[in-house]
CSV table of C-alpha atoms in Angstrom, one decimal:
chain,number,residue,atom,x,y,z
A,1,MET,CA,-25.9,-5.4,0.4
A,2,PHE,CA,-27.1,-2.2,-1.4
A,3,THR,CA,-30.1,-0.6,0.2
A,4,THR,CA,-30.8,2.0,-2.5
A,5,THR,CA,-30.3,2.7,-6.1
A,6,GLN,CA,-28.2,5.7,-5.2
A,7,GLU,CA,-25.6,3.4,-3.3
A,8,LEU,CA,-25.4,1.2,-6.4
A,9,SER,CA,-25.0,4.2,-8.6
A,10,ALA,CA,-22.3,5.7,-6.3
A,11,LEU,CA,-20.5,2.3,-6.4
A,12,GLY,CA,-20.6,2.3,-10.2
A,13,GLN,CA,-19.2,5.9,-10.4
A,14,SER,CA,-16.5,5.0,-7.9
A,15,GLN,CA,-15.4,2.0,-9.9
A,16,PHE,CA,-15.3,4.1,-13.1
A,17,ASP,CA,-13.2,6.7,-11.3
A,18,LYS,CA,-10.8,3.9,-10.2
A,19,ALA,CA,-10.5,2.6,-13.7
A,20,VAL,CA,-9.8,6.0,-15.1
A,21,ARG,CA,-7.1,6.5,-12.4
A,22,LEU,CA,-5.5,3.2,-13.1
A,23,SER,CA,-5.5,3.9,-16.8
A,24,SER,CA,-3.8,7.3,-16.1
A,25,ILE,CA,-1.1,5.6,-14.1
A,26,VAL,CA,-0.4,3.1,-16.8
A,27,LEU,CA,-0.4,5.7,-19.6
A,28,ALA,CA,1.9,8.0,-17.5
A,29,GLY,CA,4.3,5.1,-17.2
A,30,ALA,CA,4.1,4.4,-20.9
A,31,GLU,CA,4.7,8.1,-21.6
A,32,ARG,CA,7.8,8.0,-19.4
A,33,PHE,CA,9.3,5.1,-21.3
A,34,ALA,CA,8.4,6.5,-24.7
A,35,SER,CA,10.0,9.9,-23.7
A,36,LEU,CA,13.2,8.1,-22.5
A,37,GLN,CA,13.3,6.1,-25.8
A,38,LEU,CA,12.9,9.2,-27.9
A,39,ASP,CA,15.6,11.1,-25.9
A,40,LEU,CA,18.0,8.1,-26.1
A,41,SER,CA,17.4,7.8,-29.9
A,42,ARG,CA,18.2,11.4,-30.4
A,43,LYS,CA,21.4,11.1,-28.3
A,44,LEU,CA,22.5,8.0,-30.1
A,45,LEU,CA,21.9,9.5,-33.5
A,46,ASN,CA,23.9,12.6,-32.6
A,47,ASP,CA,26.7,10.5,-31.1
A,48,ASN,CA,26.8,8.2,-34.1
A,49,ALA,CA,27.1,11.1,-36.4
A,50,GLU,CA,30.0,12.5,-34.3
A,51,THR,CA,31.7,9.1,-34.2
A,52,PHE,CA,31.4,8.8,-38.0
A,53,LYS,CA,32.9,12.2,-38.5
A,54,ALA,CA,35.8,11.3,-36.2
A,55,LEU,CA,36.3,7.9,-37.9
A,56,SER,CA,36.4,9.6,-41.3
A,57,GLY,CA,39.4,11.6,-40.1
A,58,VAL,CA,41.4,8.6,-38.9
A,59,LYS,CA,44.6,8.1,-41.0
A,60,ASP,CA,46.5,5.4,-39.1
A,61,ALA,CA,46.0,2.6,-36.5
A,62,LYS,CA,47.4,4.6,-33.6
A,63,THR,CA,44.9,7.4,-34.1
A,64,LEU,CA,42.1,4.7,-34.4
A,65,GLY,CA,43.2,3.2,-31.1
A,66,GLU,CA,43.2,6.6,-29.4
A,67,LEU,CA,39.8,7.4,-30.8
A,68,GLN,CA,38.4,4.1,-29.7
A,69,THR,CA,39.7,4.6,-26.2
A,70,SER,CA,38.3,8.1,-26.0
A,71,LEU,CA,34.9,6.9,-27.1
A,72,ALA,CA,34.7,3.9,-24.8
A,73,GLN,CA,34.1,5.7,-21.4
A,74,PRO,CA,31.5,8.2,-22.7
A,75,ALA,CA,29.6,5.3,-24.3
A,76,LEU,CA,29.6,3.3,-21.1
A,77,ASP,CA,28.5,6.4,-19.1
A,78,GLN,CA,25.7,7.0,-21.5
A,79,ALA,CA,24.6,3.4,-21.4
A,80,PHE,CA,24.5,3.4,-17.6
A,81,SER,CA,22.7,6.7,-17.5
A,82,ALA,CA,20.1,5.3,-19.9
A,83,ALA,CA,19.7,2.2,-17.7
A,84,ARG,CA,19.4,4.3,-14.6
A,85,ASN,CA,16.7,6.5,-16.2
A,86,VAL,CA,14.8,3.4,-17.3
A,87,TYR,CA,15.1,2.0,-13.8
A,88,ASP,CA,13.9,5.2,-12.3
A,89,ALA,CA,10.9,5.4,-14.6
A,90,ALA,CA,10.0,1.7,-13.9
A,91,LEU,CA,10.3,2.4,-10.1
A,92,THR,CA,8.1,5.4,-10.3
A,93,THR,CA,5.4,3.5,-12.2
A,94,GLN,CA,5.7,0.6,-9.9
A,95,ASN,CA,5.3,2.9,-6.8
A,96,GLU,CA,2.3,4.5,-8.3
A,97,LEU,CA,0.7,1.2,-9.1
A,98,SER,CA,1.5,-0.1,-5.6
A,99,SER,CA,0.0,2.9,-4.0
A,100,PHE,CA,-3.1,2.4,-6.1
A,101,VAL,CA,-3.4,-1.2,-5.1
A,102,GLU,CA,-2.8,-0.4,-1.4
A,103,GLU,CA,-5.5,2.3,-1.5
A,104,GLN,CA,-7.9,-0.2,-3.0
A,105,ILE,CA,-7.1,-2.8,-0.4
A,106,ALA,CA,-7.6,-0.2,2.4
A,107,GLU,CA,-10.9,0.9,0.9
A,108,ASN,CA,-12.1,-2.7,0.6
A,109,SER,CA,-11.1,-3.3,4.1
A,110,LYS,CA,-13.1,-0.3,5.3
A,111,ALA,CA,-16.1,-1.4,3.3
A,112,LEU,CA,-15.8,-4.9,4.8
A,113,GLN,CA,-15.5,-3.4,8.3
A,114,SER,CA,-18.6,-1.3,7.6
A,115,GLY,CA,-20.5,-4.3,6.4
A,116,LEU,CA,-19.5,-6.2,9.5
A,117,ASP,CA,-20.7,-3.3,11.7
A,118,ARG,CA,-24.0,-3.4,9.9
A,119,LEU,CA,-24.1,-7.1,10.3
A,120,SER,CA,-23.5,-6.9,14.0
A,121,LYS,CA,-26.3,-4.4,14.5
A,122,ASN,CA,-28.8,-6.6,12.6
A,123,ALA,CA,-27.4,-10.0,13.7
A,124,PRO,CA,-29.4,-12.3,16.0
A,125,ALA,CA,-28.6,-12.4,19.6
A,126,GLY,CA,-25.6,-14.6,20.5
A,127,SER,CA,-23.7,-13.9,17.2
A,128,ASP,CA,-21.6,-11.2,18.8
A,129,VAL,CA,-18.7,-13.6,19.3
A,130,ALA,CA,-18.7,-14.6,15.6
A,131,VAL,CA,-18.8,-11.0,14.4
A,132,ALA,CA,-16.1,-9.9,16.8
A,133,ALA,CA,-13.9,-12.8,15.6
A,134,LEU,CA,-14.5,-11.7,12.0
A,135,LYS,CA,-13.5,-8.1,12.9
A,136,THR,CA,-10.4,-9.3,14.7
A,137,LEU,CA,-9.5,-11.4,11.7
A,138,LEU,CA,-10.0,-8.5,9.4
A,139,ASN,CA,-7.9,-6.1,11.5
A,140,THR,CA,-5.1,-8.7,12.0
A,141,SER,CA,-4.9,-9.5,8.3
A,142,THR,CA,-4.9,-5.8,7.4
A,143,ALA,CA,-2.1,-5.1,9.8
A,144,ALA,CA,-0.2,-8.1,8.5
A,145,PHE,CA,-0.6,-7.0,4.9
A,146,GLU,CA,0.6,-3.5,5.7
A,147,SER,CA,3.7,-4.8,7.6
A,148,VAL,CA,4.6,-7.3,4.8
A,149,SER,CA,4.0,-4.6,2.1
A,150,LYS,CA,6.3,-2.1,3.8
A,151,THR,CA,9.0,-4.6,4.4
A,152,ALA,CA,8.8,-5.9,0.8
A,153,LYS,CA,9.1,-2.4,-0.6
A,154,LYS,CA,12.1,-1.6,1.6
A,155,VAL,CA,13.9,-4.8,0.8
A,156,SER,CA,13.2,-4.8,-2.9
A,157,ALA,CA,14.3,-1.1,-3.2
A,158,GLU,CA,17.5,-1.8,-1.3
A,159,ILE,CA,18.3,-4.9,-3.4
A,160,ALA,CA,17.6,-3.2,-6.7
A,161,GLU,CA,19.6,-0.1,-5.7
A,162,ALA,CA,22.5,-2.3,-4.6
A,163,GLY,CA,22.4,-4.3,-7.8
A,164,VAL,CA,22.4,-1.1,-10.0
A,165,GLU,CA,25.3,0.3,-7.9
A,166,ALA,CA,27.3,-2.9,-8.1
A,167,ALA,CA,26.8,-3.2,-11.9
A,168,THR,CA,27.8,0.4,-12.4
A,169,ASN,CA,30.9,0.1,-10.3
A,170,SER,CA,31.9,-3.2,-11.9
A,171,ALA,CA,31.5,-1.8,-15.4
A,172,LYS,CA,33.4,1.3,-14.6
A,173,ALA,CA,36.2,-0.7,-13.1
A,174,ALA,CA,36.3,-3.0,-16.2
A,175,SER,CA,36.3,0.1,-18.4
A,176,ALA,CA,39.2,1.6,-16.5
A,177,ALA,CA,41.1,-1.7,-16.7
A,178,VAL,CA,40.6,-1.8,-20.5
A,179,SER,CA,41.7,1.8,-20.8
A,180,ARG,CA,44.9,1.1,-18.8
A,181,SER,CA,45.6,-2.0,-20.8
A,182,LYS,CA,45.3,-0.1,-24.1
A,183,LYS,CA,47.5,2.7,-22.8
A,184,THR,CA,50.1,0.1,-21.7
A,185,THR,CA,50.0,-1.7,-25.0
A,186,THR,CA,50.2,1.6,-26.9
A,187,SER,CA,53.2,2.8,-24.8
A,188,ALA,CA,55.0,-0.5,-25.4
A,189,ALA,CA,54.5,-0.3,-29.1
């Protein structure tokens, strides 16, 4: 398959470059998640300190109920914001990895096509039909992979986005219902 030492050396360098690129993608994803975790930890620490200060000033049950109600929605908003940020970071990393894999598949397909071209030039007479069938198979499978990949990306992105949106709307509606329920209970008392 390799005609010279230079081709083998070039292949080794290419594989090394691919490994470095893949490592960079994985580390960038880990860095995104670590940064999100650190930011969230800071926010939670600050929010907990503020909540503790507010709780230390509570003198009666009515004030406690009002404080609890006033803290509920911002806590939910923050939780959904954190979940959305994690989702976005995961999606970014997934897209980078998918692109990397697709590039590798395309590159391998080109290499296979090149190998088939060399084979057809050096093949014995009468083997043209078999080589043409292999080329057709390669082209068909590459086109099918690209089509399935594009469709899968689109469908999974739409499903995930719809799921996140539905969960957000459901939680906001539940939070609003709890807030109305507490206000009704407080008014009746």
